[in-house]
Coordinates of C-alpha atoms and ligand atoms in Angstrom, one line a residue:
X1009 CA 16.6 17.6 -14.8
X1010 CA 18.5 20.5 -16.9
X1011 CA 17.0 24.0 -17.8
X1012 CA 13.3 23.5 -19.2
X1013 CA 13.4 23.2 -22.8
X1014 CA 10.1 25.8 -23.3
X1015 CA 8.7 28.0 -20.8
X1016 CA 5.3 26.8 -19.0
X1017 CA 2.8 29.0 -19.2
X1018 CA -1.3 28.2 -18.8
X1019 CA -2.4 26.6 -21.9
X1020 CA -4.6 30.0 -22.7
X1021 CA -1.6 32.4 -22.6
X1022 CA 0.6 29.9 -24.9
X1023 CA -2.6 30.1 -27.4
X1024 CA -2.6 33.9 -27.1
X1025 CA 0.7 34.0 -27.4
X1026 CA 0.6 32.5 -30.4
X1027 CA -2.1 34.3 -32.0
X1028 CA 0.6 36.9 -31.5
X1029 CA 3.1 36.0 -32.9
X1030 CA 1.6 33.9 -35.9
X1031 CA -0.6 36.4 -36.6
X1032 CA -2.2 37.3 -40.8
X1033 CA 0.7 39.8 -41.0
X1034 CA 3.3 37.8 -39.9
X1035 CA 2.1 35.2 -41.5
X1036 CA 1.9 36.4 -45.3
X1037 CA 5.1 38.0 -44.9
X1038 CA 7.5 34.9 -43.7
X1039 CA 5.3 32.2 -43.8
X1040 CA 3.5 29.8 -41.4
X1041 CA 6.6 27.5 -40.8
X1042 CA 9.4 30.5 -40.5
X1043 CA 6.4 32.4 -38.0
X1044 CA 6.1 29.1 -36.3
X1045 CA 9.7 28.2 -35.3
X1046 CA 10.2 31.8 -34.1
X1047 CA 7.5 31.2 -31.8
X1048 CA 9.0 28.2 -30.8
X1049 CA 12.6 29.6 -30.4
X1050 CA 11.0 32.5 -28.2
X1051 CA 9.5 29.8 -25.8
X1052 CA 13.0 28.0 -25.8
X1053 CA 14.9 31.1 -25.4
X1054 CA 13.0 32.4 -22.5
X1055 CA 14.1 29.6 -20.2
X1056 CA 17.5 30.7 -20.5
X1057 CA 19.7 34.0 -19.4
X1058 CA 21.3 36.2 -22.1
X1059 CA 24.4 34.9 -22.9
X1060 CA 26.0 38.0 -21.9
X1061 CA 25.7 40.0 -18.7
X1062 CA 25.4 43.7 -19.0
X1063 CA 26.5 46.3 -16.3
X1064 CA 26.1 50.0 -17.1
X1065 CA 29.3 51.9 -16.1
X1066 CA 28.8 55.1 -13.9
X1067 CA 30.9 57.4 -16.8
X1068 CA 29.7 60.5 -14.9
X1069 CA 32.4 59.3 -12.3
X1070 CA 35.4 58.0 -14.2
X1071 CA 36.1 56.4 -17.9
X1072 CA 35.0 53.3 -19.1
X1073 CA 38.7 52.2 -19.3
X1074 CA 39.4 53.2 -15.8
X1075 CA 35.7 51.3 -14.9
X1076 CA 37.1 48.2 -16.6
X1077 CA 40.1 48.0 -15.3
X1078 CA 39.0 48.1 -11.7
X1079 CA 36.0 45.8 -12.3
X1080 CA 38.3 43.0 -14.0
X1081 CA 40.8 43.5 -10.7
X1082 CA 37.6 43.1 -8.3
X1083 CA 36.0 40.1 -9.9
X1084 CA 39.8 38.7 -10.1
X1085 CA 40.1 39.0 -6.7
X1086 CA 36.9 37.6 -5.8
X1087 CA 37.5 34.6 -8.1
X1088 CA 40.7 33.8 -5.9
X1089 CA 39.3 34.2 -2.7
X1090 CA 36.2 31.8 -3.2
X1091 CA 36.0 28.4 -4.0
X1092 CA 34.2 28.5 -7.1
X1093 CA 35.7 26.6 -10.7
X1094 CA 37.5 29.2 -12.3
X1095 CA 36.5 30.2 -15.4
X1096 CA 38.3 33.1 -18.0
X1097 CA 37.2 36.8 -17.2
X1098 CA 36.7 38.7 -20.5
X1099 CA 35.1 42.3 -20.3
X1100 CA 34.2 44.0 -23.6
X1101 CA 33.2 47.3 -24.1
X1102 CA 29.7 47.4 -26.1
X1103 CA 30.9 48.2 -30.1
X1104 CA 28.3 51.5 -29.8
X1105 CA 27.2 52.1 -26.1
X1106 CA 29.5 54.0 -24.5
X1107 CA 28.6 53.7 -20.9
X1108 CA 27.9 49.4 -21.2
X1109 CA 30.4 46.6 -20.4
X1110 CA 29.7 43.1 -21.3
X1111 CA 30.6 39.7 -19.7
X1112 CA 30.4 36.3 -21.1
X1113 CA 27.7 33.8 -19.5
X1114 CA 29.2 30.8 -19.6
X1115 CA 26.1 27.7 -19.9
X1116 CA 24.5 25.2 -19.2
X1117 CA 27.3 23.6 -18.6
X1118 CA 26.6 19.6 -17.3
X1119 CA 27.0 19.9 -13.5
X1120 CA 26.3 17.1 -11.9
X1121 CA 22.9 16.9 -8.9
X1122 CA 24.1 16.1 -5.0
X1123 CA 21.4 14.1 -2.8
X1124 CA 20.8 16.9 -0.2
X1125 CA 18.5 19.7 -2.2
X1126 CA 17.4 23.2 -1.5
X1127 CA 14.7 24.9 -2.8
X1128 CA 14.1 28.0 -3.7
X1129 CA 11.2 30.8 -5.1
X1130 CA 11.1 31.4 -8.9
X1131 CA 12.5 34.8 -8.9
X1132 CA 15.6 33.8 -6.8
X1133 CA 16.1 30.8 -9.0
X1134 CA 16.5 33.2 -11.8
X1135 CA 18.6 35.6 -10.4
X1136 CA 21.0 32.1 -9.7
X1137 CA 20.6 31.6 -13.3
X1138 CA 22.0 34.8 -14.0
X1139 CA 25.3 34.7 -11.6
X1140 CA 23.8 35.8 -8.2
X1141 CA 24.0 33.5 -4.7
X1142 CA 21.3 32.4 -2.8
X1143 CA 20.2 34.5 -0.6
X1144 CA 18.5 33.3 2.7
X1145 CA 15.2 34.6 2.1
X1146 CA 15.0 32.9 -1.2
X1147 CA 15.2 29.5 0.4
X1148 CA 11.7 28.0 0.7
X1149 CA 12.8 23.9 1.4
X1150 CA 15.9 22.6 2.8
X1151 CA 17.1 19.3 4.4
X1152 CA 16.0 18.5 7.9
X1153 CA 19.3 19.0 9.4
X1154 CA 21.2 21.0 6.9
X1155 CA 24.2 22.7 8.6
X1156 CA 26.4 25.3 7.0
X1157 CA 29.2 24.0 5.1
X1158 CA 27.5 21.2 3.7
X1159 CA 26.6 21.1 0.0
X1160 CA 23.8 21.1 -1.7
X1161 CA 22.0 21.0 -5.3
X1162 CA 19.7 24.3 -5.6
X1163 CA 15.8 24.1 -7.6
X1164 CA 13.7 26.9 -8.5
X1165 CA 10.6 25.8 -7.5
X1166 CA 8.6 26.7 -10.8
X1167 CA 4.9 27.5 -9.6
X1168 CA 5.2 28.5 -6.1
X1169 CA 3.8 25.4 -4.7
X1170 CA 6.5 24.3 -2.1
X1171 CA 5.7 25.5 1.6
X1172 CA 7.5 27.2 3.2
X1173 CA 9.7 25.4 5.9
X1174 CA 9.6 21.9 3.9
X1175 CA 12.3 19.5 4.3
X1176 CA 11.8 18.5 0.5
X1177 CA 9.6 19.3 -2.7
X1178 CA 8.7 17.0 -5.2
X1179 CA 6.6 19.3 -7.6
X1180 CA 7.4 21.6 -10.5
X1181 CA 11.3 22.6 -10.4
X1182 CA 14.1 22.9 -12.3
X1183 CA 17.9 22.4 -11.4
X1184 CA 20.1 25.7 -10.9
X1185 CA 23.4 24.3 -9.5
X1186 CA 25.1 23.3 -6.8
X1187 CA 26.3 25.4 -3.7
X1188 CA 27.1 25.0 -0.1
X1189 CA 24.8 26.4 2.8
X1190 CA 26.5 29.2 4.4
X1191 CA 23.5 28.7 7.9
X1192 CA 22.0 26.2 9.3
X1193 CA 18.4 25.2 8.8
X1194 CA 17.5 27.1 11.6
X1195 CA 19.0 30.3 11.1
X1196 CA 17.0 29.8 7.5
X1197 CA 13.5 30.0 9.2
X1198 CA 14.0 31.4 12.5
X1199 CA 10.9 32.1 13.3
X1200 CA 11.7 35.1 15.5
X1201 CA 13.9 37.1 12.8
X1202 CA 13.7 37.3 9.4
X1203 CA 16.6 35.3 7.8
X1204 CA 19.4 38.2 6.1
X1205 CA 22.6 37.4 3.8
X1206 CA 24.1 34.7 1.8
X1207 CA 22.1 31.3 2.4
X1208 CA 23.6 29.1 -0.5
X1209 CA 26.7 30.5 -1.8
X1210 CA 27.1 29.1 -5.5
X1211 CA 30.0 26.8 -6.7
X1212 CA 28.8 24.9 -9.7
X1213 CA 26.3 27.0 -11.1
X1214 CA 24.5 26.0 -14.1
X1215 CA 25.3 29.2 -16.0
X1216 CA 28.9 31.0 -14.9
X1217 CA 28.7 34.4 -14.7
X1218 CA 30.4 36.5 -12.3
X1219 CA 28.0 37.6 -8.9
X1220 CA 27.4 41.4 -8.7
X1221 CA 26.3 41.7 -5.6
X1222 CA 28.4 44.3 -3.7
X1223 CA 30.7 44.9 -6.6
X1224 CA 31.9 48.1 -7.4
X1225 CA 28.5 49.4 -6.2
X1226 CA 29.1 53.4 -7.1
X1227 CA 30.8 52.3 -10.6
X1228 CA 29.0 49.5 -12.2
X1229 CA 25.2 48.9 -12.2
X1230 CA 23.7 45.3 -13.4
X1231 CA 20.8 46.0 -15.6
X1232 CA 19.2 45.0 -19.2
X1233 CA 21.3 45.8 -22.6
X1234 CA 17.8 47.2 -23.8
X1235 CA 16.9 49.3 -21.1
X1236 CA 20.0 50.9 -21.2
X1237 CA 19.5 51.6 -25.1
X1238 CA 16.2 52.8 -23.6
X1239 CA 18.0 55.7 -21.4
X1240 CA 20.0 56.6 -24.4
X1241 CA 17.2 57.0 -26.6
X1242 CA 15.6 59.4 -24.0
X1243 CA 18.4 61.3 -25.1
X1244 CA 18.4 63.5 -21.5
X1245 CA 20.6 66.9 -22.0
X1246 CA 22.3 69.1 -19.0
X1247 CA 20.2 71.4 -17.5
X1248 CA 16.7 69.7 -18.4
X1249 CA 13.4 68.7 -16.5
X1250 CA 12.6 65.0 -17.0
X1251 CA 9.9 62.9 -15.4
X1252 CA 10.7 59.0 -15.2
X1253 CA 7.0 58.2 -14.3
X1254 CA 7.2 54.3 -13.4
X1255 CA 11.0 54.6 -11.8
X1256 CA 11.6 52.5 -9.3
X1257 CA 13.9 50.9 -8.6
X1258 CA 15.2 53.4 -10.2
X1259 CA 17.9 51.9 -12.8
X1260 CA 16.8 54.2 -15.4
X1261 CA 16.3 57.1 -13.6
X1262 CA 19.7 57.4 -12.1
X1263 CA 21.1 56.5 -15.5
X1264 CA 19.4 59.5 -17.1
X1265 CA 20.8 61.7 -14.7
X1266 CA 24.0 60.1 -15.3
X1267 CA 23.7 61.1 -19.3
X1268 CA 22.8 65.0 -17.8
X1269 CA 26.0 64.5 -16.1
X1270 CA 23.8 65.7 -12.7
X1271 CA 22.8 68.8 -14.1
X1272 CA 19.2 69.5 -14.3
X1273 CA 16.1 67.8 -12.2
X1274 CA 14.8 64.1 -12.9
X1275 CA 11.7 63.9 -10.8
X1276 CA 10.9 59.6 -10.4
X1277 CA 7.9 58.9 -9.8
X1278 CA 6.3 55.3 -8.2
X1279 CA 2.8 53.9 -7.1
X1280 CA 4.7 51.8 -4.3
X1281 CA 5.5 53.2 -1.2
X1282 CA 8.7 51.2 0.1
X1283 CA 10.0 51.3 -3.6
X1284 CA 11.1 54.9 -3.5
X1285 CA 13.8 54.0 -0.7
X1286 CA 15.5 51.7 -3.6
X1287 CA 15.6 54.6 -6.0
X1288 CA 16.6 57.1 -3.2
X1289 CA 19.2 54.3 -1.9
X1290 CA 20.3 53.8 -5.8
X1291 CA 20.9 57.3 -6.3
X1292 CA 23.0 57.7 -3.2
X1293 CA 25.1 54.9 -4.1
X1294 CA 25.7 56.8 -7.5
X1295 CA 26.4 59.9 -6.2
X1296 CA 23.9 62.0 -8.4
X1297 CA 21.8 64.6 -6.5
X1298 CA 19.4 65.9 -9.4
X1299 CA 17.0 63.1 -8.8
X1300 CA 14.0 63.5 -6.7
X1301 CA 12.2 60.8 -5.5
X1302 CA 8.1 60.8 -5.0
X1303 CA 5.5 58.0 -4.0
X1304 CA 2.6 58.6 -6.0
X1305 CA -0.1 57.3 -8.6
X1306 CA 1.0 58.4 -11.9
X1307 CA -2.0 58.4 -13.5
X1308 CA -3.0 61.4 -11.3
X1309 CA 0.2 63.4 -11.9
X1310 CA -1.2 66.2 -14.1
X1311 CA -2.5 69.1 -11.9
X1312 CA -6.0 70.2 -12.1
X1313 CA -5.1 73.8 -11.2
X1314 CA -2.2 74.5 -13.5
X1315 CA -1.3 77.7 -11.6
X1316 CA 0.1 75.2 -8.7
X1317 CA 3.7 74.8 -8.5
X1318 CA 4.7 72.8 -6.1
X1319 CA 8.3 71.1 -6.1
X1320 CA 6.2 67.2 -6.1
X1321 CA 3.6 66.2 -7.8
X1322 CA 0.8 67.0 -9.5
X1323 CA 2.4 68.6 -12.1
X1324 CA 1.2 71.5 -14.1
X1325 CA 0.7 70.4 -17.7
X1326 CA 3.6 71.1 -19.7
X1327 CA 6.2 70.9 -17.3
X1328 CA 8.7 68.5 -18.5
X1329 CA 11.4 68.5 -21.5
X1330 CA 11.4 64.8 -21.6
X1331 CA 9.2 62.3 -20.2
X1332 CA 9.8 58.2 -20.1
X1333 CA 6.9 55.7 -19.4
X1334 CA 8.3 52.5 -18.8
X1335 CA 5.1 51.2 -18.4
X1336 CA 4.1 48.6 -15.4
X1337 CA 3.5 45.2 -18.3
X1338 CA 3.1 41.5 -18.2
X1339 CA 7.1 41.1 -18.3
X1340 CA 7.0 38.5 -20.7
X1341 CA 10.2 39.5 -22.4
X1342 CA 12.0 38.9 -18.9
X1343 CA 14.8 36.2 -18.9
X1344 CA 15.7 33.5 -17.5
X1345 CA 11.8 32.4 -17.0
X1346 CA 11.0 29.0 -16.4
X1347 CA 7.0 29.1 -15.8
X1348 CA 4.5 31.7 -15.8
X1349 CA 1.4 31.1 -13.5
X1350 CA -0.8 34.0 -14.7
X1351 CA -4.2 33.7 -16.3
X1352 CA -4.8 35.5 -20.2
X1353 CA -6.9 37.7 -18.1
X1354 CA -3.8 39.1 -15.8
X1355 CA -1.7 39.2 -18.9
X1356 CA -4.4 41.1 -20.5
X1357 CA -4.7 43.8 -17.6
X1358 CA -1.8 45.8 -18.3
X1359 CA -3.3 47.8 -21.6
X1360 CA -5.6 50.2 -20.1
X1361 CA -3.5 50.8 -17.5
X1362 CA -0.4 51.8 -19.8
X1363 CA -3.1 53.6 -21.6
X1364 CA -3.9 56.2 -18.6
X1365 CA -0.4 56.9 -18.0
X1366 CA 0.2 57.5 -21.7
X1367 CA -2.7 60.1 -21.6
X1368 CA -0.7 61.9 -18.5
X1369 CA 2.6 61.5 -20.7
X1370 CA 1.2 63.5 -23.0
X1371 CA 0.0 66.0 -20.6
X1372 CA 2.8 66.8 -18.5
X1373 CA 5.3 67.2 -21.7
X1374 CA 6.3 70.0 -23.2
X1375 CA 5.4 71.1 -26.7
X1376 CA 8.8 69.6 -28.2
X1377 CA 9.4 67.3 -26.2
X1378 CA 10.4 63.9 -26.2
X1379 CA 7.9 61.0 -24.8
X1380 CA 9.5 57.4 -25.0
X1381 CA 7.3 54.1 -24.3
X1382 CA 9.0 51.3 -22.9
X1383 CA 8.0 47.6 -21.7
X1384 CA 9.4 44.4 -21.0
X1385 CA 7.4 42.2 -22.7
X1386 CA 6.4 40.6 -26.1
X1387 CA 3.1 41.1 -26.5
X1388 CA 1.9 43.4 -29.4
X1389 CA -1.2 44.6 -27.2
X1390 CA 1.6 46.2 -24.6
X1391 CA 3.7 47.5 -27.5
X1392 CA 2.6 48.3 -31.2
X1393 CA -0.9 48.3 -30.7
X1394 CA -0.2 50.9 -27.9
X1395 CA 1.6 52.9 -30.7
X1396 CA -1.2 52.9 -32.8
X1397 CA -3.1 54.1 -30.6
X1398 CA -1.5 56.6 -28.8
X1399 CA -0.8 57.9 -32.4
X1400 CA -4.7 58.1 -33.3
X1401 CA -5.6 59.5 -30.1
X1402 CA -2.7 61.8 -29.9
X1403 CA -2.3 64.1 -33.1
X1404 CA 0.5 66.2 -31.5
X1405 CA 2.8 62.9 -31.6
X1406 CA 5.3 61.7 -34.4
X1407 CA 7.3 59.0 -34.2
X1408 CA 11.0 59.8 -34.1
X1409 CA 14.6 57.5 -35.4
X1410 CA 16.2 55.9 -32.2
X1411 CA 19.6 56.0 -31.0
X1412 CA 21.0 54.0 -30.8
X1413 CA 18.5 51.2 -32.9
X1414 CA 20.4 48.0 -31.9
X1415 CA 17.2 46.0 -31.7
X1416 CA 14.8 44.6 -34.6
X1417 CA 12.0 46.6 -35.7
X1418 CA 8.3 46.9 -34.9
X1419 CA 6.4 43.7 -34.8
X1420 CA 3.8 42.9 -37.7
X1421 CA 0.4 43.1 -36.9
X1422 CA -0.9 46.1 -35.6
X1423 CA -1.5 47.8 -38.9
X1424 CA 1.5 50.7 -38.9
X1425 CA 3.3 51.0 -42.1
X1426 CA 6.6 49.8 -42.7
X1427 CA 7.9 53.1 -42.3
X1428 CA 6.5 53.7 -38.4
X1429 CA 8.1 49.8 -37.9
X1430 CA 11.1 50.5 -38.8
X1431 CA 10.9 53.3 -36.3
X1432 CA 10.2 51.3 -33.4
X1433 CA 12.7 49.0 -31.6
X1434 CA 11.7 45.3 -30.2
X1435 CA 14.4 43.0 -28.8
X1436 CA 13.7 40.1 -30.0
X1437 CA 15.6 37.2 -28.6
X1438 CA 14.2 34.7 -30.7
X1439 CA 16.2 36.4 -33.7
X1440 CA 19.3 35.9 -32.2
X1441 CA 18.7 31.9 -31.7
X1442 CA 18.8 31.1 -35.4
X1443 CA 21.9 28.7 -36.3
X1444 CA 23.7 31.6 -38.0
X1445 CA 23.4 33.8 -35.2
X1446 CA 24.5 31.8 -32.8
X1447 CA 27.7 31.7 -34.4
X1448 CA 27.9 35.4 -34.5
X1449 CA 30.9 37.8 -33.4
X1450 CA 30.2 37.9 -29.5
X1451 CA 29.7 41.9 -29.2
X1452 CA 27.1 41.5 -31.7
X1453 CA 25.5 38.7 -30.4
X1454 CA 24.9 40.5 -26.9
X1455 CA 22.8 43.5 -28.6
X1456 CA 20.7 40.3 -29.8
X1457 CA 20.6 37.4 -27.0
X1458 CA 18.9 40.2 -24.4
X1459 CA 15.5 40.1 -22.6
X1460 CA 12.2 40.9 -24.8
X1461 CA 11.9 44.7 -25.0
X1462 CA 10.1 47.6 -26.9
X1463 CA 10.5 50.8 -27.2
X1464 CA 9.0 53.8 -29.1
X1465 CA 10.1 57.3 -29.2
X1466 CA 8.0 60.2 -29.8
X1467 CA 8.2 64.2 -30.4
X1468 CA 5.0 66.2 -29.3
X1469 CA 4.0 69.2 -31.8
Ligands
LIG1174 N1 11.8 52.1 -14.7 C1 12.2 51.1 -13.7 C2 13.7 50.9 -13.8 O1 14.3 50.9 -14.9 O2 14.3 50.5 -12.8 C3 11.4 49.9 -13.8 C4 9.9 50.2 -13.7 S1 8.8 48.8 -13.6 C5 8.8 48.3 -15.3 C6 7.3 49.5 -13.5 C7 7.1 50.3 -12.2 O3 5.8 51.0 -12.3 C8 6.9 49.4 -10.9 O4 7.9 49.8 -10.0 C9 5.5 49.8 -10.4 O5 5.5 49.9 -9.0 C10 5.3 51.1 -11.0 N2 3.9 51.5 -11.2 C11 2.8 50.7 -11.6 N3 1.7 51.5 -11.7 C12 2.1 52.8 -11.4 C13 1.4 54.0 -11.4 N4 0.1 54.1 -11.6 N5 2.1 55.1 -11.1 C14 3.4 55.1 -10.8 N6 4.1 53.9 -10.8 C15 3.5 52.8 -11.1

């Protein structure tokens, strides 16, 4: 079995879906068989990883040169000293991002299924489908007597439906590669301790691209092309008050402080408790101190006595230069994803929700100041309809340019103009699978081939 052809999703989120994207304005402008295949070619593309992998390069510590020199000696080195095919290492610089380097993903490629099979959750299939190992907690099913050394084919088991402990699965899955067990079964699901490390380390994976894990971890950061461009657009300056309101784990936060080079105060915000350690831990690792980390509700940020000034939250209105919401959403942009189990009505939940924080956005940001909206997903609920909107309900907001704009424009559909549209940005992979642009130069091909994202910037009167 190779990589799903289309992405499984329940039958009324595929209709939705569709709705979406072949809706009356997309439809008189490109037609019903061009609106169509797009869909088509987002439900194909989705299964598979960008073919490029994007790290962010810590340029508040030392130049991109210097970064890429290192990083090529690392993975070098790592290539020699593991047993995996060897493949050519090419790192590019990204033609207008200053702080991104890119790295060929190499895939499918035709590899081959072994006898003795290992199972593992959806997430951790698709972080094997983008370069990673498997790590022990990831493993659901294994053989009976597995040992480590021996080899084994890897599945993603697609709709969560293998127990735990199994010695096999026959249900929905999908082939990831091949690897060999680094523990035994019974180190796997010791029932005592929760398993820790490397389970299956990779050596045919279906998609070659190098592992990150432990990599240069104060110098390179694995994350998204878009949400990179997202920081960027932020546009954070030295010396400024910014509030990342959904943070953790914190890959955009540090990277705004990054752009400040440390100077100023980027307060993260998160509803989840244990997820402010990753964006404490993330800033450590990066070595910037002008972050502060809070656990708390968002939606209740703004301050009800606004002659309170506290160092954590609730804010006084007003208090922040710049403020990013990248909104909690139904992650339907996110790729490599073979099957999504949720109902229409979990994909539908996300709107209101984005729509509370926005009103706090607003709140908490200076007159001036800059608000960007971020998600990563496709629908046009979570993304231009929440433009217009927040534009209608907020008169103090304006749309702004982006920079950079590497993405396409706005999506049809939610009645803005062709002017606002053109001043959105929505990454749409879909685009980039057309014959011609498969065949594209490769550093232009990466600011296309990324996960589904949106963003919006606006200024507040
Ligand atoms: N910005 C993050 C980054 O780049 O690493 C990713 C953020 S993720 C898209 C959304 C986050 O919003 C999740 O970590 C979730 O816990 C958090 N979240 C959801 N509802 C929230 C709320 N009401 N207040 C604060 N955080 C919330």
């Amino acid at each position: 079995m190779s990589l799903c052809p289309r992405i499984s999703l329940k039958p009324e989120v595929t209709e939705y879906l569709k709705s979406v994207f072949l809706n009356k304005e997309v439809l008189a402008a490109v037609g019903h068989q061009e609106a169509e295949s797009r869909f088509q070619k987002l439900l194909t593309c989705l299964t598979h990883p960008p073919s490029y992998t994007c790290v962010r390069a810590s340029t508040h510590l030392a130049s991109l040169d210097e970064i890429k020199h290192k990083l090529g000696e690392e993975l070098r080195n790592q290539m020699c000293s593991s047993s995996a095919e060897q493949v050519s290492l090419q790192i590019l610089p990204h033609p207008q991002i200053p702080d991104v380097l890119l790295l060929p993903v190499y895939g499918p490629r035709s590899v081959k299924q072994l006898v003795s099979e290992v199972v593992v959750g959806a997430q951790c299939g698709s972080a094997v489908l983008r370069g990673a190992h498997v790590f022990a907690p990831g493993i659901i099913a294994s053989p009976k007597y597995m040992k480590a050394g021996d080899v084994v084919s890897v599945f993603s088991d697609l709709e969560g439906k293998c127990t735990r402990g199994a010695t096999s699965f026959q249900g929905k899955r999908v082939f990831v590669g091949n690897g060999v067990a680094e523990m035994d079964r019974s180190s796997i699901f010791c029932k005592n301790e929760p398993p820790k490390g490397i389970g299956v380390r990779m050596v045919e994976p279906l998609y070659q691209s190098p592992p990150f894990d432990g990599v240069l971890p104060n110098l390179v950061f694995l994350q998204n092309l878009p949400s990179v461009v997202a920081g960027h657009v932020l546009g954070p300056r030295p010396g400024e008050r910014i509030l990342d309101m959904c943070a953790a784990p914190g890959g955009k936060t540090c990277h705004i402080a990054a752009l400040m080079g440390d100077q100023g105060e980027v307060v993260a915000l998160d509803r989840i408790r244990n997820k402010i350690d990753r964006i404490n831990q993330n800033a450590q690792i990066l070595n910037l101190r002008s972050i502060k980390a809070f656990h708390f509700n968002s939606t209740r940020a703004v301050s009800t006595d606004p002659t309170q000034k506290t160092e954590g939250p609730p804010f006084p209105p007003e208090s922040f230069d710049r403020v990013l919401l990248d909104a909690p959403c139904s992650g339907l942009g996110q790729r490599p994803n073979m099957a999504n189990t949720w109902s229409l009505k979990e994909i539908c939940s996300y709107q209101p929700l984005q729509r509370k924080l926005f009103h706090a956005a607003v709140r908490l940001l200076k007159r001036g100041g800059v608000l960007v909206y971020s998600t990563c997903t496709v629908t046009l609920a979570e993304n231009e309809e929440q433009v217009a909107w927040a534009l209608d309900t907020f008169p103090c907001l304006r749309l702004q340019p982006q920079e950079p704009h590497i993405g396409a424009e706005g999506m049809l559909g939610a009645g803005l103009s062709p002017e606002q549209l053109r001043l959105l940005q929505r990454f749409r992979p879909e685009l980039s699978w057309d014959e011609t642009e498969m065949t594209a130069p490769l550093p232009c091909r990466a600011s296309r081939d990324t996960i589904g994202f949106f963003i919006a910037k606006f200024l507040k009167n």
